[in-house]
Amino acid sequence: MTGFLGSIGTIAMVIVQIPMTALGVILMDKSGRRPLLLERRLLACGIVILLDLQTWIKTTPILALVGVLVYTGSFSLGMGGIPWVIVSEIFPINMKGSVGSLLTLVSWLSSWIVSYAFNFLMDWSSAGTFFTFSSICGLTVLFVEKFVPETKGRTFEEIQASLNPFSTKK
């Protein structure tokens, strides 16, 4: 819809995704896991589309590409890899394989659902599509804020104590 060749978008995604993933690895040890998971970027994409996608595309087609690249970079920093790190830190060794497999299944299944439903949703409403995904991201943020502990610099026992509602060591 923006007038870019598919190869330009693909190359731009790789140029953004690789350095952002590397930056995510560095930031994960510096700032912690939770701050990187609590990013809120998709809402901005929905607002831009709501403001009249056709006008934006005609005047600045690069804006659509930049929006997708910002989202991709944000995903690479946060939800792209951190769930696997957290799973490896909060579960005991005898459960890591099973839980990691379940996480991978849920991640790929979610990706398939998004890919499958995207075109149907865009036919319905482009702004509505991004607001729907933004709402899901918002629910994810609430889940992370409520249930996901910070694991940076903590022992397994400290993490387990913080997950136990009856523990006195939080």
GROMACS .gro file of C-alpha atoms in nm:
model
  170
    1MET     CA    1   0.000   0.000   0.000
    2THR     CA    2   0.291   0.238   0.060
    3GLY     CA    3   0.450   0.199  -0.279
    4PHE     CA    4   0.773   0.039  -0.155
    5LEU     CA    5   0.907  -0.278  -0.309
    6GLY     CA    6   0.880  -0.580  -0.081
    7SER     CA    7   1.256  -0.626  -0.092
    8ILE     CA    8   1.315  -0.275   0.047
    9GLY     CA    9   1.091  -0.352   0.343
   10THR     CA   10   1.260  -0.687   0.402
   11ILE     CA   11   1.608  -0.537   0.390
   12ALA     CA   12   1.503  -0.254   0.621
   13MET     CA   13   1.358  -0.507   0.868
   14VAL     CA   14   1.686  -0.699   0.879
   15ILE     CA   15   1.886  -0.378   0.917
   16VAL     CA   16   1.670  -0.285   1.218
   17GLN     CA   17   1.610  -0.628   1.371
   18ILE     CA   18   1.969  -0.752   1.404
   19PRO     CA   19   2.112  -0.449   1.588
   20MET     CA   20   1.800  -0.413   1.804
   21THR     CA   21   1.824  -0.777   1.910
   22ALA     CA   22   2.189  -0.726   2.001
   23LEU     CA   23   2.098  -0.408   2.189
   24GLY     CA   24   1.823  -0.601   2.368
   25VAL     CA   25   2.078  -0.855   2.493
   26ILE     CA   26   2.295  -0.575   2.630
   27LEU     CA   27   2.004  -0.380   2.782
   28MET     CA   28   1.856  -0.693   2.937
   29ASP     CA   29   2.158  -0.721   3.166
   30LYS     CA   30   2.181  -0.346   3.228
   31SER     CA   31   1.819  -0.242   3.288
   32GLY     CA   32   1.648  -0.573   3.365
   33ARG     CA   33   1.387  -0.782   3.193
   34ARG     CA   34   1.062  -0.617   3.300
   35PRO     CA   35   1.138  -0.264   3.170
   36LEU     CA   36   1.203  -0.404   2.823
   37LEU     CA   37   0.879  -0.603   2.834
   38LEU     CA   38   0.674  -0.298   2.932
   39GLU     CA   39   0.709  -0.114   2.602
   40ARG     CA   40   0.405   0.046   2.444
   41ARG     CA   41   0.464   0.109   2.073
   42LEU     CA   42   0.173  -0.036   1.877
   43LEU     CA   43  -0.074   0.226   2.002
   44ALA     CA   44   0.116   0.494   1.808
   45CYS     CA   45   0.074   0.292   1.487
   46GLY     CA   46  -0.302   0.274   1.546
   47ILE     CA   47  -0.326   0.647   1.606
   48VAL     CA   48  -0.136   0.724   1.285
   49ILE     CA   49  -0.366   0.498   1.085
   50LEU     CA   50  -0.675   0.642   1.250
   51LEU     CA   51  -0.565   0.992   1.147
   52ASP     CA   52  -0.626   0.890   0.784
   53LEU     CA   53  -0.399   0.627   0.641
   54GLN     CA   54  -0.458   0.725   0.281
   55THR     CA   55  -0.343   1.084   0.339
   56TRP     CA   56  -0.030   0.968   0.520
   57ILE     CA   57   0.054   0.718   0.247
   58LYS     CA   58   0.013   0.977  -0.029
   59THR     CA   59   0.218   1.242   0.151
   60THR     CA   60   0.481   1.039   0.333
   61PRO     CA   61   0.491   0.671   0.238
   62ILE     CA   62   0.805   0.628   0.443
   63LEU     CA   63   0.601   0.693   0.760
   64ALA     CA   64   0.428   0.356   0.726
   65LEU     CA   65   0.762   0.181   0.684
   66VAL     CA   66   0.909   0.371   0.981
   67GLY     CA   67   0.611   0.270   1.196
   68VAL     CA   68   0.659  -0.097   1.112
   69LEU     CA   69   1.033  -0.069   1.175
   70VAL     CA   70   0.977   0.097   1.514
   71TYR     CA   71   0.741  -0.183   1.609
   72THR     CA   72   0.987  -0.448   1.486
   73GLY     CA   73   1.273  -0.289   1.677
   74SER     CA   74   1.061  -0.267   1.992
   75PHE     CA   75   0.960  -0.630   1.957
   76SER     CA   76   1.323  -0.733   1.914
   77LEU     CA   77   1.413  -0.544   2.232
   78GLY     CA   78   1.135  -0.692   2.442
   79MET     CA   79   0.893  -0.971   2.361
   80GLY     CA   80   1.116  -1.121   2.094
   81GLY     CA   81   1.353  -1.300   2.331
   82ILE     CA   82   1.299  -1.202   2.692
   83PRO     CA   83   1.021  -1.455   2.765
   84TRP     CA   84   1.268  -1.741   2.704
   85VAL     CA   85   1.520  -1.580   2.938
   86ILE     CA   86   1.261  -1.533   3.212
   87VAL     CA   87   1.130  -1.889   3.172
   88SER     CA   88   1.485  -2.022   3.209
   89GLU     CA   89   1.527  -1.820   3.530
   90ILE     CA   90   1.197  -1.883   3.710
   91PHE     CA   91   1.151  -2.258   3.657
   92PRO     CA   92   1.358  -2.537   3.810
   93ILE     CA   93   1.589  -2.737   3.587
   94ASN     CA   94   1.355  -3.036   3.560
   95MET     CA   95   1.078  -2.818   3.410
   96LYS     CA   96   1.276  -2.588   3.180
   97GLY     CA   97   1.250  -2.811   2.872
   98SER     CA   98   0.874  -2.860   2.898
   99VAL     CA   99   0.799  -2.497   2.980
  100GLY     CA  100   1.034  -2.371   2.707
  101SER     CA  101   0.858  -2.598   2.458
  102LEU     CA  102   0.518  -2.471   2.571
  103LEU     CA  103   0.640  -2.110   2.540
  104THR     CA  104   0.764  -2.181   2.187
  105LEU     CA  105   0.432  -2.341   2.093
  106VAL     CA  106   0.233  -2.045   2.227
  107SER     CA  107   0.464  -1.796   2.056
  108TRP     CA  108   0.443  -1.963   1.715
  109LEU     CA  109   0.068  -2.023   1.749
  110SER     CA  110   0.017  -1.655   1.834
  111SER     CA  111   0.228  -1.552   1.536
  112TRP     CA  112   0.021  -1.776   1.309
  113ILE     CA  113  -0.308  -1.633   1.442
  114VAL     CA  114  -0.185  -1.277   1.388
  115SER     CA  115  -0.062  -1.357   1.036
  116TYR     CA  116  -0.383  -1.539   0.946
  117ALA     CA  117  -0.621  -1.279   1.087
  118PHE     CA  118  -0.435  -0.966   0.978
  119ASN     CA  119  -0.574  -0.937   0.624
  120PHE     CA  120  -0.929  -1.008   0.742
  121LEU     CA  121  -0.896  -0.742   1.010
  122MET     CA  122  -0.745  -0.490   0.766
  123ASP     CA  123  -1.043  -0.543   0.533
  124TRP     CA  124  -1.266  -0.466   0.830
  125SER     CA  125  -1.078  -0.155   0.952
  126SER     CA  126  -0.713  -0.060   0.932
  127ALA     CA  127  -0.728   0.156   1.246
  128GLY     CA  128  -0.937  -0.108   1.422
  129THR     CA  129  -0.677  -0.371   1.340
  130PHE     CA  130  -0.397  -0.182   1.504
  131PHE     CA  131  -0.614  -0.082   1.800
  132THR     CA  132  -0.708  -0.449   1.844
  133PHE     CA  133  -0.342  -0.548   1.849
  134SER     CA  134  -0.266  -0.250   2.070
  135SER     CA  135  -0.530  -0.368   2.318
  136ILE     CA  136  -0.369  -0.712   2.326
  137CYS     CA  137  -0.033  -0.545   2.387
  138GLY     CA  138  -0.195  -0.345   2.669
  139LEU     CA  139  -0.323  -0.666   2.828
  140THR     CA  140   0.028  -0.807   2.798
  141VAL     CA  141   0.167  -0.502   2.977
  142LEU     CA  142  -0.086  -0.548   3.258
  143PHE     CA  143   0.004  -0.917   3.284
  144VAL     CA  144   0.377  -0.836   3.301
  145GLU     CA  145   0.322  -0.563   3.562
  146LYS     CA  146   0.110  -0.792   3.781
  147PHE     CA  147   0.267  -1.137   3.746
  148VAL     CA  148   0.618  -1.128   3.597
  149PRO     CA  149   0.897  -1.081   3.850
  150GLU     CA  150   1.221  -0.900   3.777
  151THR     CA  151   1.488  -1.170   3.760
  152LYS     CA  152   1.799  -0.962   3.697
  153GLY     CA  153   2.061  -1.017   3.964
  154ARG     CA  154   1.842  -1.246   4.175
  155THR     CA  155   1.895  -1.606   4.277
  156PHE     CA  156   1.648  -1.878   4.190
  157GLU     CA  157   1.539  -1.894   4.554
  158GLU     CA  158   1.472  -1.519   4.568
  159ILE     CA  159   1.266  -1.536   4.248
  160GLN     CA  160   1.066  -1.832   4.382
  161ALA     CA  161   1.002  -1.648   4.710
  162SER     CA  162   0.871  -1.345   4.520
  163LEU     CA  163   0.632  -1.569   4.325
  164ASN     CA  164   0.495  -1.732   4.640
  165PRO     CA  165   0.211  -1.522   4.790
  166PHE     CA  166   0.270  -1.676   5.135
  167SER     CA  167   0.643  -1.608   5.145
  168THR     CA  168   0.783  -1.356   5.390
  169LYS     CA  169   1.093  -1.298   5.170
  170LYS     CA  170   0.980  -1.069   4.888
   0.00000   0.00000   0.00000
